[in-house]
Structure formats: C-alpha cells, structure tokens
Amino acid sequence: MALALHSSTSFIKLKDSRCFKTLDDFSGMVCFAQIRPSCHLRAKSLMQETQFSCKNNLNLEDRRNEKWEKLHKLSDTHGKNDSRVPVFVMLPLDTISYGGNLNKPRAMNASLMALKSAGIEGVMVDAWWGLVEKEGPMKYNWEGYAELVKMAQKHGLKLQVVMSFHQCGGNVGDSCSIPLPPWVLEEIRKKPDLVYTDRSSRRNPEYLSLACDLLPVLRGRTPIQVYSDYMRSFRDRFKDYLGEAIAEIQVGMGPCGELRYPSYPESNGTWRFPGIGEFQCYDKYMRASLQASALAIGKEDWGISGPHDSGQYNQFPEDTTFFRRDGTWNNAYGQFFLEWYSGMLLEHGDRILAAANRIFQGTGAKLSGKVAGIHWHYRTRSHAAELTAGYNNTRPQDGYLPIARMMGKHGVVMNFTCMEIRDGEQSENASCSPEGLVRQVKMTTKTAGTELAGENALEMYDTGAYSQVLTTSRSDSGSRLSAFTYLRMNKRLFEGENWKHLVEFVRNMSEGGRSTKLPENDSSKTVLYIGFLTLKSARKTKEAALL
C-alpha cells in the first residue's frame, strides 16, 4: 500500500535552489512506496541491532504493525541511548501568518510527517510578540500556535517555542517582516529612546533598550512586566501541553532572540561581515546608567559618552585606537566601560530569565536562552566584534563564564550558534575561529555546570558542515550537546541528497556523534530516503521508500 498526502501543488521542485520564503513553496504530496514482503530494514543504535523481516504469511494486523514499526524505528530507539543528541528543526519564520493563522496547514502536515519519519525529535517555532499581542496590550491571539501544537503532537513531535520579543527582518536569513506590536511602535514614535541607539543617533527598532527594563514606559507597564504577562498568557493557554508536547521554552532576550546588543545590523547596508560593529549605548536610558556608574567611582568624565575612538561598523580592530592590539580597551577607562556595558546585558538576561523561571516552574518544560556565535576577529587580542555585542571576551578573560553561570543559576540551557562553521572556510583577514570559540564555550559551560545546546548559524546541507556538528557534539573536551536545532526547514532541505545527508546526520547524532563522517552514498541501504514530486510529474507517483 502507498500512503499519500495531497495538496494542489507539488511538494518540491528538485531543481529549484532558491531559499524558502513561505509555505506556498511546499506542496503536500509525500508518498511512501509499498514495502515488499522480502525487504529488510536494519536500524542500528548504540544499545541494539534489530532486524525486521517481512513474511508473506503475516496476517493483516501484523503487517500493519510491522510497517508502523519500520517507519518509526529510527526515532523509537533514540530513547534507549543515553548518549544520543536529539535533533530539532526550526520551522519557517512565517509559520504563523500576520492574521494569526497557521500558514498552509496541509503542507505543514506533510512536512511534519517527513521530519518524524527521519527520526527528528521535534520542531522549533517563533511565538512572535508582534503577531500574538498586535491588537493591543494584553490582547493575545494564540490560535495559530494551538493548531500547530496539536498537529505536531499528532505526529509525535515535540516543540521548542521561542518567546520572540524582537522584530523579524533585517538580519541574516530573515525572509519576512514581522515588526514589534503596533501599539509598542506607537510608544516608540512618542519616545524614540525606547530603542537602542548608536553614536550617530541611528535608532534600531529590533528590540527595546534593556536600560528601560524597569521603567513603566509601555502604557503603565515596564518591559519586564510586559514580557512576563506574555509568557504567563502562553503558560495558561498551553498548560495541558507543557512538559509533554511543548518540551522547551526559549526566552528571547535581544535581537534575533539572542542575549546581545544589535551591534551588527544588516538592514540598509549598515553593517557588513566582518566589520567590528558599534556600541549601542546612546539612548538616554543607557547614557543615564553610564553616567551614574561613572559617578559612583568618582570618574564623572568617563560617563559623558561611550568610547570616542572605537571606530565604525565596517572597520577592522587595527583601524581603531580603542580595539587595536595595545588599544584603550585594555586601560582603566576601557575596562570600566566594557564591564559596565557587558554587565548591563547580563543584568537584563538575569531579569528576564528570573521571571521566566517563576512563570514556568513546575510545568515540566525546559528553559533555554540563546547566545550568538560571533567568531570574527576572535583571534585578535581585543575580540572587537564580541565586545560591541556585549560579550566582554578578550584574550585575558573569559566573557562567557558570567553568562553561563547566570543561566545555570536559573536552570536555563545555554543555546550557542555557529556549531557547523569551520576555521578553514573563513577569510584569513577576518581573524575568525568559530572552532576555537565553540571549544571555549564548551569548556566554559562545563566549568559553570550549565547545560549546552547548539544550532547552526547559516543554512547547511554539505557533509562537511554536518561532520563539524557531530565533532562538536561530543564531550571529548568540555560539555557535550544536550540537543541540536537545525536551521531551517525550507524546500532545499527536502531535495534528494540534502535529505539523505540530514537523515544520516540524525542517525549519527542518535549514537552520540560517534561517527563524524557522513557516507558519500547509501550503500548499506539503512538510510530513510523520501522522494518528492515536481509539479510536472505530480500525476505520476514518484517513489518515497524505506530503502
């Protein structure tokens, strides 16, 4: 028998390599070809090796049960392996429409079925503040998310839900635009200093300035109260799913949901890789905090402004007096400023995560927070790009240890990006070392006793990137990964070779990342392969089989 899901268009165009934009690109036809009575499927895990054989003399019920077991064996064996690293897949940014509905539900249903068949643990989705609370303060619409949760649960997939208090649009990989809620934007128009500002007075509407966290600037509520009310509303709406279908809540704490300043904005060509970025401390609330900190140590002139010699977005460290090797970043003033700037970020994260911990305590759902993998200029002494983002990580000191300890205090998983990027792929003049950065964070989280999870920073389909993740997932040095989230579900992912690589990667991660090299072909015939239909051949049945 063949199992098929149909919609009006093809699931994928195999020769189309453009990035996924909306769920319209998906069709909903996934066909599982008939399993012949003589076929065998061998699924290996660290704990067992089981062989299933199809026999002609099985009764109808036995055959149904056997096909079900064959389809789900790869994921079922995961739970028996303590060293496994579960793999999640990020859903498209526009999974929920601006009207608050689930986009293309039939296509999403087909996609989730395919992911489950590959052994994927679950999916990640952004719960956009700009969609859920757009009608007005404390007027929440969770209906589209409720439909997604039920659909994922039906397929046996878990969810990681991101409390996304930032705007979508203007950063790497942003394929749609979802601004902050209209009523919040109205307050920003009245009070422009509610958002981060650079030295040239450019305002960034991605995320509210952390310096107004405790001020009643949002129609009588503070930003922390607004974020807390939002999370509490989510908890109450989904209380029956938390800890089960909804396994994790990732708490957004800055642009792109990351605990950082928006120091490298790509919108309007402001920043280009590998520029050092700029400090974001020029709104009136940040300036007031800086002035108060300087006065507290008797250095009033240090509180007048941020560093005047720190350069511009697209410069290199050695182009500036502040960031060069023997620059002012390492003198008394520089250390004062960097400690204040990074300390403000740390306090912001602590406030939000403390609130989240109170709200979700006892629900069974894990909490996580994301930290950006800023790997350019890592091999310089000053680590300029990390400093402007708020990570006081220089050659002399570990800037990630305070973050890891703060997250660990609240029982929060530290989710780190750039797990797939290799040093050899980077331009020499950018002084990159993503591998060195990941090694540092693995050692830091181990020291702090904080759980570590990972993501890829950019789209990845090649075996080299997968192999790099497999290598970093192990606990040979530092923390091993407790989970990995793949960025992102799009139509390229489902193309033949890309899909095969993903399935093999998931299988290797289920074995604790012991195998770090993906095979060039599927000669062992153990990889689950799913074929999809092009629009032209939709009338013919293309094969999607257990090989």
Coordinates of C-alpha atoms in Angstrom, one line a residue:
M1 CA 0.0 0.0 0.0
A2 CA 1.1 3.6 -0.5
L3 CA 0.4 6.4 2.0
A4 CA 0.0 9.8 0.3
L5 CA -0.9 13.3 1.4
H6 CA -2.2 15.6 -1.3
S7 CA -2.4 19.3 -1.9
S8 CA -2.9 21.3 -5.0
T9 CA 0.7 21.8 -5.9
S10 CA 3.9 19.8 -5.8
F11 CA 5.8 19.4 -2.6
I12 CA 9.1 20.5 -4.0
K13 CA 10.9 21.4 -7.2
L14 CA 14.0 19.4 -7.1
K15 CA 16.0 21.7 -9.4
D16 CA 15.0 24.9 -7.7
S17 CA 17.7 26.0 -5.3
R18 CA 16.2 29.3 -4.1
C19 CA 15.8 29.8 -0.4
F20 CA 12.4 29.1 1.3
K21 CA 10.3 32.1 1.6
T22 CA 6.8 31.0 2.5
L23 CA 4.9 27.7 2.9
D24 CA 3.5 28.2 -0.6
D25 CA 6.7 26.7 -1.8
F26 CA 5.7 23.4 -0.3
S27 CA 3.3 21.0 -1.8
G28 CA 1.7 18.4 0.2
M29 CA 2.4 15.2 -1.5
V30 CA 4.6 12.7 0.2
C31 CA 4.3 9.1 -1.0
F32 CA 5.6 6.1 0.9
A33 CA 6.0 3.3 -1.6
Q34 CA 4.8 -0.2 -0.9
I35 CA 7.1 -2.2 1.3
R36 CA 7.7 -5.5 -0.4
P37 CA 7.4 -8.7 1.6
S38 CA 11.0 -9.6 1.1
C39 CA 12.6 -6.3 2.2
H40 CA 14.7 -5.8 5.3
L41 CA 15.4 -2.7 7.4
R42 CA 18.3 -2.7 9.7
A43 CA 18.3 0.3 12.2
K44 CA 21.4 0.4 14.4
S45 CA 21.7 2.2 17.7
L46 CA 24.3 2.2 20.4
M47 CA 22.3 -0.3 22.5
Q48 CA 20.9 -2.7 20.0
E49 CA 20.7 -4.0 16.4
T50 CA 17.4 -5.3 15.4
Q51 CA 16.4 -6.9 12.1
F52 CA 12.8 -6.8 10.8
S53 CA 11.7 -9.2 8.1
C54 CA 8.5 -9.1 6.1
K55 CA 6.9 -12.5 5.8
N56 CA 4.2 -13.4 3.3
N57 CA 2.3 -15.4 6.0
L58 CA 1.7 -12.4 8.3
N59 CA -1.9 -11.6 8.9
L60 CA -3.2 -8.2 8.0
E61 CA -2.9 -6.8 11.6
D62 CA 0.7 -8.0 11.9
R63 CA 1.6 -6.4 8.6
R64 CA 0.1 -3.0 9.7
N65 CA 2.1 -3.2 12.9
E66 CA 5.3 -4.1 11.2
K67 CA 5.0 -1.2 8.7
W68 CA 4.4 1.2 11.6
E69 CA 7.5 -0.2 13.4
K70 CA 9.6 0.1 10.3
L71 CA 8.6 3.7 9.7
H72 CA 9.3 4.8 13.3
K73 CA 12.1 2.6 14.4
L74 CA 14.8 5.2 14.0
S75 CA 13.2 7.6 16.4
D76 CA 11.9 4.9 18.8
T77 CA 15.4 3.6 19.5
H78 CA 16.6 7.1 20.5
G79 CA 15.2 6.9 23.9
K80 CA 17.3 3.8 24.7
N81 CA 20.6 5.6 24.2
D82 CA 21.8 7.9 26.9
S83 CA 24.5 9.5 24.7
R84 CA 22.1 10.5 22.0
V85 CA 21.8 14.1 20.9
P86 CA 18.2 14.8 19.9
V87 CA 17.8 16.9 16.7
F88 CA 15.1 19.6 16.3
V89 CA 14.3 21.5 13.1
M90 CA 13.4 25.2 13.0
L91 CA 10.2 25.9 11.2
P92 CA 9.9 28.8 8.7
L93 CA 9.7 32.3 10.2
D94 CA 6.3 32.9 8.7
T95 CA 4.8 29.6 10.0
I96 CA 2.0 31.7 11.6
S97 CA 0.5 34.4 9.3
Y98 CA 0.1 38.0 10.1
G99 CA -3.6 37.2 10.7
G100 CA -2.6 34.8 13.4
N101 CA -3.4 31.6 11.5
L102 CA -1.3 28.5 10.7
N103 CA 0.1 29.0 7.2
K104 CA -0.7 26.3 4.7
P105 CA -1.7 23.6 7.2
R106 CA -1.8 20.7 4.7
A107 CA 1.7 21.4 3.5
M108 CA 2.9 21.8 7.1
N109 CA 1.3 18.5 8.0
A110 CA 3.2 16.7 5.2
S111 CA 6.4 18.4 6.3
L112 CA 6.0 17.2 9.9
M113 CA 5.3 13.7 8.7
A114 CA 8.5 13.7 6.7
L115 CA 10.5 15.1 9.6
K116 CA 9.1 12.5 12.0
S117 CA 10.0 9.7 9.6
A118 CA 13.6 10.9 9.5
G119 CA 13.9 10.5 13.3
I120 CA 13.7 14.2 14.1
E121 CA 12.8 14.8 17.8
G122 CA 10.7 17.9 17.2
V123 CA 10.5 21.4 15.8
M124 CA 11.2 24.9 16.9
V125 CA 8.8 27.8 16.2
D126 CA 8.9 31.6 17.0
A127 CA 6.0 32.9 19.0
W128 CA 6.2 36.4 17.7
W129 CA 5.2 39.2 20.1
G130 CA 4.3 41.3 17.0
L131 CA 1.7 38.7 16.0
V132 CA 0.3 37.5 19.3
E133 CA -0.2 40.8 21.0
K134 CA -0.7 43.1 18.0
E135 CA -4.3 44.1 18.7
G136 CA -3.4 45.9 21.9
P137 CA -1.9 45.5 25.4
M138 CA -2.7 42.0 26.9
K139 CA -4.9 41.1 23.9
Y140 CA -3.3 37.8 22.9
N141 CA -4.1 35.5 20.0
W142 CA -2.6 32.0 20.3
E143 CA -4.9 30.2 17.9
G144 CA -2.5 29.6 15.1
Y145 CA 0.0 28.2 17.6
A146 CA -2.6 26.0 19.1
E147 CA -3.3 24.4 15.8
L148 CA 0.5 23.8 15.2
V149 CA 0.9 22.3 18.7
K150 CA -1.9 19.8 18.1
M151 CA -0.5 18.9 14.6
A152 CA 3.0 18.3 16.0
Q153 CA 1.6 16.2 18.8
K154 CA -0.4 14.1 16.4
H155 CA 2.9 13.2 14.6
G156 CA 4.7 12.5 17.9
L157 CA 7.0 15.6 17.5
K158 CA 8.0 17.8 20.4
L159 CA 8.1 21.6 20.3
Q160 CA 10.6 24.2 21.3
V161 CA 8.7 27.5 21.4
V162 CA 10.7 30.8 21.3
M163 CA 9.3 33.8 23.2
S164 CA 10.3 36.2 20.3
F165 CA 10.2 39.7 21.7
H166 CA 12.2 41.0 18.8
Q167 CA 11.3 42.0 15.3
C168 CA 11.8 39.7 12.3
G169 CA 13.5 41.4 9.4
G170 CA 16.9 43.0 8.8
N171 CA 19.2 40.1 9.8
V172 CA 20.8 37.1 8.3
G173 CA 18.2 34.6 7.0
D174 CA 15.2 36.9 7.7
S175 CA 12.8 36.1 4.8
C176 CA 9.8 38.1 6.0
S177 CA 9.0 41.1 8.1
I178 CA 7.2 41.0 11.5
P179 CA 7.7 44.2 13.4
L180 CA 7.0 44.8 17.1
P181 CA 3.3 45.2 18.1
P182 CA 1.7 48.3 16.6
W183 CA 0.9 49.7 20.0
V184 CA 4.6 49.3 21.0
L185 CA 5.7 51.0 17.9
E186 CA 3.4 53.9 18.7
E187 CA 5.1 54.3 22.1
I188 CA 8.5 54.2 20.3
R189 CA 7.4 57.0 18.0
K190 CA 6.5 59.1 21.0
K191 CA 9.7 58.2 22.9
P192 CA 12.4 57.2 20.4
D193 CA 14.9 56.5 23.2
L194 CA 13.0 53.3 24.0
V195 CA 15.1 51.5 21.4
Y196 CA 18.9 51.0 21.0
T197 CA 20.8 53.9 19.5
D198 CA 24.3 54.1 18.1
R199 CA 26.9 57.0 18.3
S200 CA 25.4 58.5 15.1
S201 CA 21.9 58.6 16.7
R202 CA 20.6 55.8 14.4
R203 CA 17.7 54.1 16.1
N204 CA 17.3 50.3 15.9
P205 CA 13.6 49.1 16.2
E206 CA 14.5 45.4 16.5
Y207 CA 14.2 45.3 20.3
L208 CA 13.6 47.6 23.2
S209 CA 16.6 49.0 25.0
L210 CA 17.4 47.0 28.1
A211 CA 18.0 50.2 30.0
C212 CA 14.3 50.8 30.3
D213 CA 13.5 47.2 31.6
L214 CA 12.2 48.5 34.9
L215 CA 10.6 51.7 33.8
P216 CA 6.8 52.0 33.2
V217 CA 7.2 53.1 29.6
L218 CA 4.7 50.8 27.9
R219 CA 1.3 52.3 28.9
G220 CA 2.0 51.9 32.6
R221 CA 3.9 48.6 32.4
T222 CA 7.6 48.0 32.4
P223 CA 9.1 45.9 29.5
I224 CA 9.8 43.1 32.0
Q225 CA 6.2 43.2 33.1
V226 CA 5.0 43.1 29.5
Y227 CA 7.3 40.1 28.7
S228 CA 6.2 38.4 31.9
D229 CA 2.5 38.9 31.1
Y230 CA 3.1 37.5 27.6
M231 CA 4.8 34.4 29.0
R232 CA 2.1 33.9 31.6
S233 CA -0.6 34.1 28.9
F234 CA 1.3 31.4 26.9
R235 CA 1.6 29.2 30.0
D236 CA -2.1 29.4 30.8
R237 CA -3.2 28.8 27.2
F238 CA -0.9 25.7 26.8
K239 CA -0.8 24.4 30.3
D240 CA -2.0 21.0 29.1
Y241 CA 0.9 20.6 26.7
L242 CA 3.8 22.0 28.7
G243 CA 6.4 19.4 29.6
E244 CA 4.9 17.0 27.1
A245 CA 4.3 18.2 23.5
I246 CA 5.9 21.5 24.4
A247 CA 9.3 20.4 25.7
E248 CA 11.2 23.7 25.8
I249 CA 10.6 27.4 26.1
Q250 CA 13.4 29.5 24.7
V251 CA 13.3 33.0 26.1
G252 CA 14.2 35.8 23.7
M253 CA 16.5 38.4 25.2
G254 CA 17.6 40.6 22.3
P255 CA 17.8 40.9 18.5
C256 CA 17.4 37.6 16.8
G257 CA 16.2 36.3 20.2
E258 CA 19.9 36.3 21.3
L259 CA 21.3 37.8 24.5
R260 CA 23.3 40.6 22.9
Y261 CA 23.1 44.2 21.6
P262 CA 22.2 44.9 18.0
S263 CA 25.8 45.8 17.2
Y264 CA 25.9 44.4 13.6
P265 CA 22.6 45.3 11.9
E266 CA 22.5 44.3 8.3
S267 CA 19.4 46.4 7.4
N268 CA 20.1 49.2 4.9
G269 CA 23.6 48.0 4.5
T270 CA 24.7 49.4 7.9
W271 CA 27.0 46.5 8.7
R272 CA 28.8 44.0 6.5
F273 CA 30.8 41.0 7.6
P274 CA 33.4 41.1 9.1
G275 CA 33.0 44.6 10.5
I276 CA 33.6 45.1 14.2
G277 CA 30.2 46.7 14.7
E278 CA 29.4 49.6 17.1
F279 CA 28.5 50.0 20.7
Q280 CA 24.7 50.6 21.3
C281 CA 24.7 52.8 24.3
Y282 CA 23.4 56.2 23.2
D283 CA 19.7 56.2 24.1
K284 CA 19.0 58.4 27.1
Y285 CA 18.4 55.5 29.4
M286 CA 21.7 53.8 28.6
R287 CA 23.5 57.2 28.9
A288 CA 21.9 57.8 32.3
S289 CA 23.1 54.4 33.5
L290 CA 26.6 55.1 32.3
Q291 CA 26.8 58.4 34.0
A292 CA 25.6 57.0 37.3
S293 CA 28.2 54.2 37.1
A294 CA 31.0 56.7 36.4
L295 CA 29.9 59.0 39.3
A296 CA 29.8 56.0 41.6
I297 CA 33.5 55.5 41.2
G298 CA 34.4 59.3 41.1
K299 CA 35.1 59.4 37.4
E300 CA 32.4 61.7 36.1
D301 CA 34.1 62.4 32.8
W302 CA 34.0 58.6 32.0
G303 CA 30.2 58.8 32.0
I304 CA 29.8 61.5 29.3
S305 CA 29.7 59.1 26.4
G306 CA 30.8 55.8 25.0
P307 CA 34.4 55.4 23.6
H308 CA 35.1 58.1 21.0
D309 CA 37.8 56.0 19.3
S310 CA 36.0 52.7 18.8
G311 CA 35.6 53.2 15.0
Q312 CA 32.6 52.5 12.8
Y313 CA 30.6 49.4 11.9
N314 CA 32.7 48.1 9.0
Q315 CA 36.2 48.9 10.2
F316 CA 38.8 46.3 11.5
P317 CA 40.2 46.4 15.0
E318 CA 43.6 47.7 13.9
D319 CA 41.8 50.7 12.2
T320 CA 40.8 52.0 15.6
T321 CA 42.6 53.3 18.7
F322 CA 40.2 51.5 21.0
F323 CA 40.3 48.0 19.6
R324 CA 43.9 47.7 18.3
R325 CA 46.3 45.3 19.9
D326 CA 47.5 47.8 22.5
G327 CA 44.4 49.9 22.4
T328 CA 42.4 51.7 25.1
W329 CA 40.1 48.7 25.6
N330 CA 42.7 47.4 28.0
N331 CA 43.3 50.5 30.1
A332 CA 41.4 51.6 33.2
Y333 CA 38.8 53.5 31.3
G334 CA 38.3 50.8 28.7
Q335 CA 37.9 48.1 31.4
F336 CA 35.4 50.3 33.2
F337 CA 33.3 50.8 30.1
L338 CA 33.3 47.2 29.0
E339 CA 32.4 45.9 32.4
W340 CA 29.5 48.3 32.6
Y341 CA 28.3 47.6 29.0
S342 CA 28.5 43.8 29.4
G343 CA 27.2 44.0 33.0
M344 CA 24.0 45.7 31.8
L345 CA 23.4 42.9 29.3
L346 CA 24.0 40.3 32.0
E347 CA 21.5 42.0 34.3
H348 CA 18.9 42.2 31.5
G349 CA 19.2 38.4 30.9
D350 CA 19.0 37.7 34.6
R351 CA 15.8 39.8 35.0
I352 CA 14.0 38.1 32.1
L353 CA 15.2 34.5 33.0
A354 CA 14.2 35.0 36.6
A355 CA 10.7 36.0 35.5
A356 CA 10.5 33.1 33.1
N357 CA 11.7 30.6 35.8
R358 CA 9.0 31.8 38.1
I359 CA 6.3 31.5 35.5
F360 CA 7.2 28.1 34.0
Q361 CA 8.4 26.5 37.3
G362 CA 6.7 23.2 37.8
T363 CA 5.3 22.9 34.2
G364 CA 8.0 20.3 33.2
A365 CA 9.1 22.5 30.2
K366 CA 12.9 23.2 29.9
L367 CA 14.0 26.8 29.7
S368 CA 16.8 27.9 27.3
G369 CA 18.4 31.2 26.2
K370 CA 20.5 31.8 23.1
V371 CA 23.9 33.3 22.8
A372 CA 25.4 34.4 19.5
G373 CA 28.4 32.8 17.9
I374 CA 30.4 35.9 17.0
H375 CA 33.6 34.3 15.6
W376 CA 35.1 37.0 13.5
H377 CA 38.1 38.8 15.0
Y378 CA 38.2 36.0 17.6
R379 CA 42.0 35.5 17.0
T380 CA 42.8 39.2 17.9
R381 CA 43.5 40.3 21.5
S382 CA 40.5 42.6 21.8
H383 CA 37.8 40.4 20.2
A384 CA 36.2 43.6 19.0
A385 CA 33.1 42.2 17.4
E386 CA 32.2 40.3 20.6
L387 CA 32.8 43.4 22.7
T388 CA 30.4 45.6 20.7
A389 CA 27.8 42.9 21.1
G390 CA 28.1 42.9 24.8
Y391 CA 30.4 39.8 25.4
N392 CA 33.4 41.0 27.4
N393 CA 35.5 38.2 26.0
T394 CA 39.1 39.2 25.4
R395 CA 42.4 37.4 25.3
P396 CA 43.0 38.0 29.0
Q397 CA 39.5 37.0 30.2
D398 CA 36.5 34.7 29.6
G399 CA 33.4 36.7 28.8
Y400 CA 31.1 33.7 28.5
L401 CA 31.6 32.4 32.0
P402 CA 29.4 35.0 33.7
I403 CA 26.7 34.4 31.2
A404 CA 26.9 30.6 31.6
R405 CA 26.7 31.0 35.4
M406 CA 23.8 33.4 35.2
M407 CA 21.8 30.9 33.0
G408 CA 22.8 28.0 35.2
K409 CA 21.5 29.8 38.3
H410 CA 18.1 29.7 36.7
G411 CA 18.4 26.2 35.4
V412 CA 18.5 27.5 31.8
V413 CA 20.1 25.7 28.9
M414 CA 22.6 27.8 27.1
N415 CA 22.0 27.5 23.3
F416 CA 25.0 28.5 21.2
T417 CA 25.2 29.1 17.5
C418 CA 27.8 28.6 14.8
M419 CA 28.3 24.9 15.6
E420 CA 28.8 24.0 12.0
I421 CA 31.3 26.6 10.8
R422 CA 35.0 25.6 10.3
D423 CA 38.0 27.7 10.6
G424 CA 39.3 26.8 7.2
E425 CA 36.2 28.2 5.5
Q426 CA 36.8 31.7 6.7
S427 CA 38.7 34.6 5.2
E428 CA 42.2 34.9 6.8
N429 CA 42.0 38.7 7.2
A430 CA 38.8 38.4 9.4
S431 CA 40.8 36.5 12.1
C432 CA 37.9 34.1 12.5
S433 CA 38.0 31.0 14.7
P434 CA 34.5 29.5 15.1
E435 CA 36.1 26.2 16.2
G436 CA 38.1 28.0 18.9
L437 CA 35.0 29.9 20.0
V438 CA 32.9 26.7 20.3
R439 CA 35.7 25.0 22.2
Q440 CA 35.9 27.9 24.7
V441 CA 32.1 27.8 25.2
K442 CA 32.1 24.1 25.7
M443 CA 34.8 24.4 28.4
T444 CA 33.0 27.4 30.0
T445 CA 29.6 25.7 30.3
K446 CA 31.3 22.6 31.8
T447 CA 33.1 24.8 34.4
A448 CA 29.8 26.6 35.2
G449 CA 27.8 23.3 35.3
T450 CA 25.4 24.7 32.7
E451 CA 23.7 22.6 30.1
L452 CA 24.7 23.4 26.5
A453 CA 22.7 23.0 23.3
G454 CA 23.6 24.1 19.8
E455 CA 22.4 25.5 16.4
N456 CA 23.9 26.1 13.0
A457 CA 24.3 29.8 12.2
L458 CA 23.8 29.5 8.5
E459 CA 22.0 27.1 6.2
M460 CA 23.9 23.8 5.9
Y461 CA 23.5 20.9 3.5
D462 CA 27.0 19.6 2.9
T463 CA 28.5 16.7 4.7
G464 CA 31.5 18.8 6.0
A465 CA 29.2 21.0 8.0
Y466 CA 27.3 18.0 9.4
S467 CA 30.5 16.4 10.3
Q468 CA 31.7 19.5 12.2
V469 CA 28.5 19.5 14.3
L470 CA 29.0 15.8 15.0
T471 CA 32.5 16.5 16.2
T472 CA 31.5 19.4 18.5
S473 CA 28.5 17.5 19.9
R474 CA 30.7 15.1 21.8
S475 CA 32.0 15.6 25.3
D476 CA 35.7 14.9 24.5
S477 CA 36.5 18.4 25.7
G478 CA 34.0 20.4 27.6
S479 CA 30.3 20.0 27.7
R480 CA 28.6 17.7 25.2
L481 CA 25.5 19.0 23.4
S482 CA 22.2 18.1 25.1
A483 CA 20.3 18.9 21.8
F484 CA 20.8 20.4 18.4
T485 CA 18.4 22.6 16.4
Y486 CA 18.8 22.7 12.7
L487 CA 18.3 26.0 10.9
R488 CA 15.9 25.8 9.0
M489 CA 13.1 23.9 7.3
N490 CA 12.9 25.0 3.7
K491 CA 12.4 23.4 0.3
R492 CA 16.1 22.8 -0.3
L493 CA 16.3 20.6 2.8
F494 CA 13.9 18.1 1.1
E495 CA 15.9 17.7 -2.1
G496 CA 17.4 14.3 -2.6
E497 CA 21.0 14.5 -1.5
N498 CA 20.3 17.1 1.1
W499 CA 17.6 15.0 2.7
K500 CA 19.8 11.9 2.7
H501 CA 22.5 13.9 4.5
L502 CA 20.1 15.1 7.1
V503 CA 18.7 11.6 7.9
E504 CA 22.2 10.2 8.2
F505 CA 23.2 13.1 10.5
V506 CA 20.2 12.5 12.7
R507 CA 21.1 8.8 13.0
N508 CA 24.7 9.6 13.9
M509 CA 23.6 12.2 16.5
S510 CA 21.3 9.4 18.0
E511 CA 24.5 7.4 18.5
G512 CA 26.1 10.3 20.4
G513 CA 28.0 11.7 17.5
R514 CA 30.5 8.8 17.5
S515 CA 30.6 8.7 13.7
T516 CA 31.9 12.1 12.4
K517 CA 31.9 11.4 8.7
L518 CA 28.8 11.0 6.6
P519 CA 28.9 8.5 3.8
E520 CA 29.0 9.7 0.2
N521 CA 26.3 7.1 -0.7
D522 CA 23.8 4.8 0.9
S523 CA 25.4 1.5 0.1
S524 CA 24.3 0.0 3.3
K525 CA 20.7 0.7 2.5
T526 CA 19.8 1.8 6.0
V527 CA 19.1 5.5 5.3
L528 CA 15.5 6.5 5.2
Y529 CA 15.0 8.3 1.9
I530 CA 12.0 10.3 0.9
G531 CA 11.4 11.4 -2.7
F532 CA 9.1 14.2 -3.6
L533 CA 7.1 15.2 -6.6
T534 CA 7.7 18.0 -9.0
L535 CA 4.7 19.9 -10.4
K536 CA 5.3 18.5 -13.8
S537 CA 5.3 14.9 -12.6
A538 CA 2.6 15.2 -10.0
R539 CA 0.3 12.9 -11.8
K540 CA 2.9 10.1 -11.7
T541 CA 3.8 8.5 -8.4
K542 CA 7.4 9.2 -7.5
E543 CA 9.0 6.9 -5.1
A544 CA 9.4 7.6 -1.4
A545 CA 10.6 4.4 0.2
L546 CA 12.3 2.7 3.0
L547 CA 15.5 1.5 1.3

